[in-house]
Amino acid sequence: MTQSMANIPSVAAAVIVQEGRVLMVRRRVSEGQLSWQFPAGKVEPDESREAAAVREAREETGLRVAAVKLLGERIHPMTGRLISYTACEVEGGVAHVTTTEEVAEVAWVTHGDIPQYVPYGLFEPVQEHLDAVLPS
């Protein structure tokens, strides 16, 4: 990581697929066009990106998930934050809104419906992962 990237707030997102759908959450407060997104939040000091994704998924949706693999990271074009995306699998629980201050709604989204939730498109490695694991 370059020195300049080290100063950017780091965010971890959990890309959770179950029964042919991907989990998305609608933020209580949108960041510009960003309303629906993957469960995500700040990476704490001394926490891996994967561990942060797992923790945020539980804090926001109540799901117990396990990190499968890091899909990639980028500077988000809308927020300017460094964001990493981790593919996760569900170990238990039922997705629901657990932090009403942050999350307004959760939805299990089919492959074909993703553009309705994220009209500006997904980060390419995330889209490629979902193309591979979701029925189209």
PDB file of C-alpha atoms in Angstrom:
ATOM      1  CA  MET A   1       0.000   0.000   0.000  1.00  0.00           C
ATOM      2  CA  THR A   2       1.414   3.397  -0.897  1.00  0.00           C
ATOM      3  CA  GLN A   3       1.934   6.048   1.760  1.00  0.00           C
ATOM      4  CA  SER A   4      -0.884   8.190   0.335  1.00  0.00           C
ATOM      5  CA  MET A   5      -3.346   5.262   0.451  1.00  0.00           C
ATOM      6  CA  ALA A   6      -2.418   4.542   4.071  1.00  0.00           C
ATOM      7  CA  ASN A   7      -4.040   7.832   5.123  1.00  0.00           C
ATOM      8  CA  ILE A   8      -7.374   7.102   3.425  1.00  0.00           C
ATOM      9  CA  PRO A   9     -10.116   5.675   5.682  1.00  0.00           C
ATOM     10  CA  SER A  10     -10.390   1.974   4.902  1.00  0.00           C
ATOM     11  CA  VAL A  11     -13.778   0.290   4.545  1.00  0.00           C
ATOM     12  CA  ALA A  12     -14.491  -3.441   4.262  1.00  0.00           C
ATOM     13  CA  ALA A  13     -17.528  -4.817   2.427  1.00  0.00           C
ATOM     14  CA  ALA A  14     -18.999  -8.321   2.737  1.00  0.00           C
ATOM     15  CA  VAL A  15     -20.265  -9.866  -0.519  1.00  0.00           C
ATOM     16  CA  ILE A  16     -22.637 -12.524   0.832  1.00  0.00           C
ATOM     17  CA  VAL A  17     -24.343 -15.011  -1.483  1.00  0.00           C
ATOM     18  CA  GLN A  18     -26.985 -17.488  -0.344  1.00  0.00           C
ATOM     19  CA  GLU A  19     -29.513 -19.515  -2.344  1.00  0.00           C
ATOM     20  CA  GLY A  20     -28.755 -17.723  -5.605  1.00  0.00           C
ATOM     21  CA  ARG A  21     -29.032 -14.163  -4.273  1.00  0.00           C
ATOM     22  CA  VAL A  22     -26.628 -11.533  -2.931  1.00  0.00           C
ATOM     23  CA  LEU A  23     -27.315  -9.574   0.255  1.00  0.00           C
ATOM     24  CA  MET A  24     -27.573  -5.798  -0.010  1.00  0.00           C
ATOM     25  CA  VAL A  25     -28.395  -3.186   2.618  1.00  0.00           C
ATOM     26  CA  ARG A  26     -29.972   0.222   2.124  1.00  0.00           C
ATOM     27  CA  ARG A  27     -28.255   2.931   4.115  1.00  0.00           C
ATOM     28  CA  ARG A  28     -30.436   5.109   6.326  1.00  0.00           C
ATOM     29  CA  VAL A  29     -28.515   8.116   4.928  1.00  0.00           C
ATOM     30  CA  SER A  30     -27.360   7.926   1.295  1.00  0.00           C
ATOM     31  CA  GLU A  31     -23.889   9.045   0.253  1.00  0.00           C
ATOM     32  CA  GLY A  32     -24.738  10.786  -3.011  1.00  0.00           C
ATOM     33  CA  GLN A  33     -26.085   8.118  -5.383  1.00  0.00           C
ATOM     34  CA  LEU A  34     -24.924   5.435  -2.976  1.00  0.00           C
ATOM     35  CA  SER A  35     -27.998   4.036  -1.241  1.00  0.00           C
ATOM     36  CA  TRP A  36     -27.924   0.236  -1.650  1.00  0.00           C
ATOM     37  CA  GLN A  37     -24.620  -1.471  -0.999  1.00  0.00           C
ATOM     38  CA  PHE A  38     -23.051  -4.545   0.536  1.00  0.00           C
ATOM     39  CA  PRO A  39     -22.850  -4.663   4.342  1.00  0.00           C
ATOM     40  CA  ALA A  40     -19.743  -2.595   5.044  1.00  0.00           C
ATOM     41  CA  GLY A  41     -17.947  -0.442   7.542  1.00  0.00           C
ATOM     42  CA  LYS A  42     -14.682   0.907   8.801  1.00  0.00           C
ATOM     43  CA  VAL A  43     -11.726  -1.416   9.301  1.00  0.00           C
ATOM     44  CA  GLU A  44     -10.589  -1.082  12.928  1.00  0.00           C
ATOM     45  CA  PRO A  45      -6.896  -0.719  13.824  1.00  0.00           C
ATOM     46  CA  ASP A  46      -5.172  -4.144  13.926  1.00  0.00           C
ATOM     47  CA  GLU A  47      -8.127  -5.782  12.115  1.00  0.00           C
ATOM     48  CA  SER A  48      -7.786  -7.517   8.737  1.00  0.00           C
ATOM     49  CA  ARG A  49     -10.056  -6.468   5.869  1.00  0.00           C
ATOM     50  CA  GLU A  50     -11.653  -9.910   5.899  1.00  0.00           C
ATOM     51  CA  ALA A  51     -12.290  -9.803   9.668  1.00  0.00           C
ATOM     52  CA  ALA A  52     -13.844  -6.338   9.329  1.00  0.00           C
ATOM     53  CA  ALA A  53     -16.183  -7.572   6.560  1.00  0.00           C
ATOM     54  CA  VAL A  54     -17.298 -10.501   8.753  1.00  0.00           C
ATOM     55  CA  ARG A  55     -17.841  -8.204  11.778  1.00  0.00           C
ATOM     56  CA  GLU A  56     -19.751  -5.585   9.787  1.00  0.00           C
ATOM     57  CA  ALA A  57     -22.037  -8.236   8.250  1.00  0.00           C
ATOM     58  CA  ARG A  58     -22.956  -9.411  11.750  1.00  0.00           C
ATOM     59  CA  GLU A  59     -23.343  -5.881  13.163  1.00  0.00           C
ATOM     60  CA  GLU A  60     -25.562  -4.675  10.297  1.00  0.00           C
ATOM     61  CA  THR A  61     -27.580  -7.787   9.410  1.00  0.00           C
ATOM     62  CA  GLY A  62     -27.252 -10.273  12.271  1.00  0.00           C
ATOM     63  CA  LEU A  63     -25.778 -12.910   9.937  1.00  0.00           C
ATOM     64  CA  ARG A  64     -22.840 -15.042  11.013  1.00  0.00           C
ATOM     65  CA  VAL A  65     -20.586 -15.300   7.973  1.00  0.00           C
ATOM     66  CA  ALA A  66     -17.123 -16.620   7.164  1.00  0.00           C
ATOM     67  CA  ALA A  67     -14.703 -14.882   4.826  1.00  0.00           C
ATOM     68  CA  VAL A  68     -14.006 -17.012   1.743  1.00  0.00           C
ATOM     69  CA  LYS A  69     -11.687 -14.760  -0.254  1.00  0.00           C
ATOM     70  CA  LEU A  70     -10.704 -11.158  -0.800  1.00  0.00           C
ATOM     71  CA  LEU A  71     -12.104 -10.111  -4.199  1.00  0.00           C
ATOM     72  CA  GLY A  72     -10.169  -6.849  -4.492  1.00  0.00           C
ATOM     73  CA  GLU A  73      -9.993  -3.252  -3.354  1.00  0.00           C
ATOM     74  CA  ARG A  74     -10.191   0.206  -4.870  1.00  0.00           C
ATOM     75  CA  ILE A  75     -10.700   3.857  -4.096  1.00  0.00           C
ATOM     76  CA  HIS A  76     -14.504   4.107  -4.339  1.00  0.00           C
ATOM     77  CA  PRO A  77     -15.393   6.556  -7.147  1.00  0.00           C
ATOM     78  CA  MET A  78     -18.257   8.130  -5.150  1.00  0.00           C
ATOM     79  CA  THR A  79     -16.916   8.239  -1.593  1.00  0.00           C
ATOM     80  CA  GLY A  80     -13.158   8.515  -2.126  1.00  0.00           C
ATOM     81  CA  ARG A  81     -12.676   5.799   0.508  1.00  0.00           C
ATOM     82  CA  LEU A  82     -10.410   2.793   0.149  1.00  0.00           C
ATOM     83  CA  ILE A  83     -12.800  -0.168   0.068  1.00  0.00           C
ATOM     84  CA  SER A  84     -12.069  -3.872   0.040  1.00  0.00           C
ATOM     85  CA  TYR A  85     -14.587  -6.513  -0.986  1.00  0.00           C
ATOM     86  CA  THR A  86     -14.591  -9.966   0.643  1.00  0.00           C
ATOM     87  CA  ALA A  87     -16.688 -12.883  -0.575  1.00  0.00           C
ATOM     88  CA  CYS A  88     -18.394 -14.474   2.446  1.00  0.00           C
ATOM     89  CA  GLU A  89     -20.564 -17.508   3.068  1.00  0.00           C
ATOM     90  CA  VAL A  90     -23.399 -17.691   5.573  1.00  0.00           C
ATOM     91  CA  GLU A  91     -22.743 -19.818   8.665  1.00  0.00           C
ATOM     92  CA  GLY A  92     -25.977 -18.972  10.477  1.00  0.00           C
ATOM     93  CA  GLY A  93     -28.671 -16.477  11.307  1.00  0.00           C
ATOM     94  CA  VAL A  94     -31.343 -14.678   9.322  1.00  0.00           C
ATOM     95  CA  ALA A  95     -30.554 -11.343   7.678  1.00  0.00           C
ATOM     96  CA  HIS A  96     -32.441  -8.427   9.222  1.00  0.00           C
ATOM     97  CA  VAL A  97     -31.817  -4.776  10.088  1.00  0.00           C
ATOM     98  CA  THR A  98     -29.899  -4.745  13.371  1.00  0.00           C
ATOM     99  CA  THR A  99     -28.683  -1.128  13.476  1.00  0.00           C
ATOM    100  CA  THR A 100     -31.551   1.154  12.523  1.00  0.00           C
ATOM    101  CA  GLU A 101     -29.287   4.225  12.884  1.00  0.00           C
ATOM    102  CA  GLU A 102     -27.230   2.951   9.917  1.00  0.00           C
ATOM    103  CA  VAL A 103     -29.372   0.536   7.922  1.00  0.00           C
ATOM    104  CA  ALA A 104     -32.942   1.074   6.715  1.00  0.00           C
ATOM    105  CA  GLU A 105     -33.561  -2.195   4.878  1.00  0.00           C
ATOM    106  CA  VAL A 106     -31.953  -5.469   3.777  1.00  0.00           C
ATOM    107  CA  ALA A 107     -32.666  -7.346   0.546  1.00  0.00           C
ATOM    108  CA  TRP A 108     -31.577 -10.592  -1.081  1.00  0.00           C
ATOM    109  CA  VAL A 109     -31.073  -9.549  -4.707  1.00  0.00           C
ATOM    110  CA  THR A 110     -31.093 -11.756  -7.806  1.00  0.00           C
ATOM    111  CA  HIS A 111     -28.385 -11.380 -10.443  1.00  0.00           C
ATOM    112  CA  GLY A 112     -30.820  -9.719 -12.861  1.00  0.00           C
ATOM    113  CA  ASP A 113     -32.019  -7.188 -10.272  1.00  0.00           C
ATOM    114  CA  ILE A 114     -28.559  -5.889  -9.259  1.00  0.00           C
ATOM    115  CA  PRO A 115     -28.703  -2.947 -11.764  1.00  0.00           C
ATOM    116  CA  GLN A 116     -31.947  -1.726 -10.128  1.00  0.00           C
ATOM    117  CA  TYR A 117     -30.140  -1.537  -6.776  1.00  0.00           C
ATOM    118  CA  VAL A 118     -26.752  -0.365  -8.100  1.00  0.00           C
ATOM    119  CA  PRO A 119     -27.472   1.516 -11.367  1.00  0.00           C
ATOM    120  CA  TYR A 120     -23.885   2.786 -11.727  1.00  0.00           C
ATOM    121  CA  GLY A 121     -22.496  -0.772 -11.798  1.00  0.00           C
ATOM    122  CA  LEU A 122     -20.379  -2.843  -9.437  1.00  0.00           C
ATOM    123  CA  PHE A 123     -16.593  -2.991  -9.026  1.00  0.00           C
ATOM    124  CA  GLU A 124     -15.432  -5.334 -11.807  1.00  0.00           C
ATOM    125  CA  PRO A 125     -13.936  -8.121  -9.612  1.00  0.00           C
ATOM    126  CA  VAL A 126     -17.167  -8.155  -7.553  1.00  0.00           C
ATOM    127  CA  GLN A 127     -19.317  -8.301 -10.708  1.00  0.00           C
ATOM    128  CA  GLU A 128     -17.158 -11.141 -12.076  1.00  0.00           C
ATOM    129  CA  HIS A 129     -17.528 -13.060  -8.784  1.00  0.00           C
ATOM    130  CA  LEU A 130     -21.324 -12.597  -8.810  1.00  0.00           C
ATOM    131  CA  ASP A 131     -21.519 -13.542 -12.510  1.00  0.00           C
ATOM    132  CA  ALA A 132     -19.758 -16.793 -11.587  1.00  0.00           C
ATOM    133  CA  VAL A 133     -21.771 -17.702  -8.472  1.00  0.00           C
ATOM    134  CA  LEU A 134     -25.279 -16.369  -9.139  1.00  0.00           C
ATOM    135  CA  PRO A 135     -27.700 -17.911 -11.642  1.00  0.00           C
ATOM    136  CA  SER A 136     -28.354 -15.358 -14.378  1.00  0.00           C
TER     137      SER A 136
END
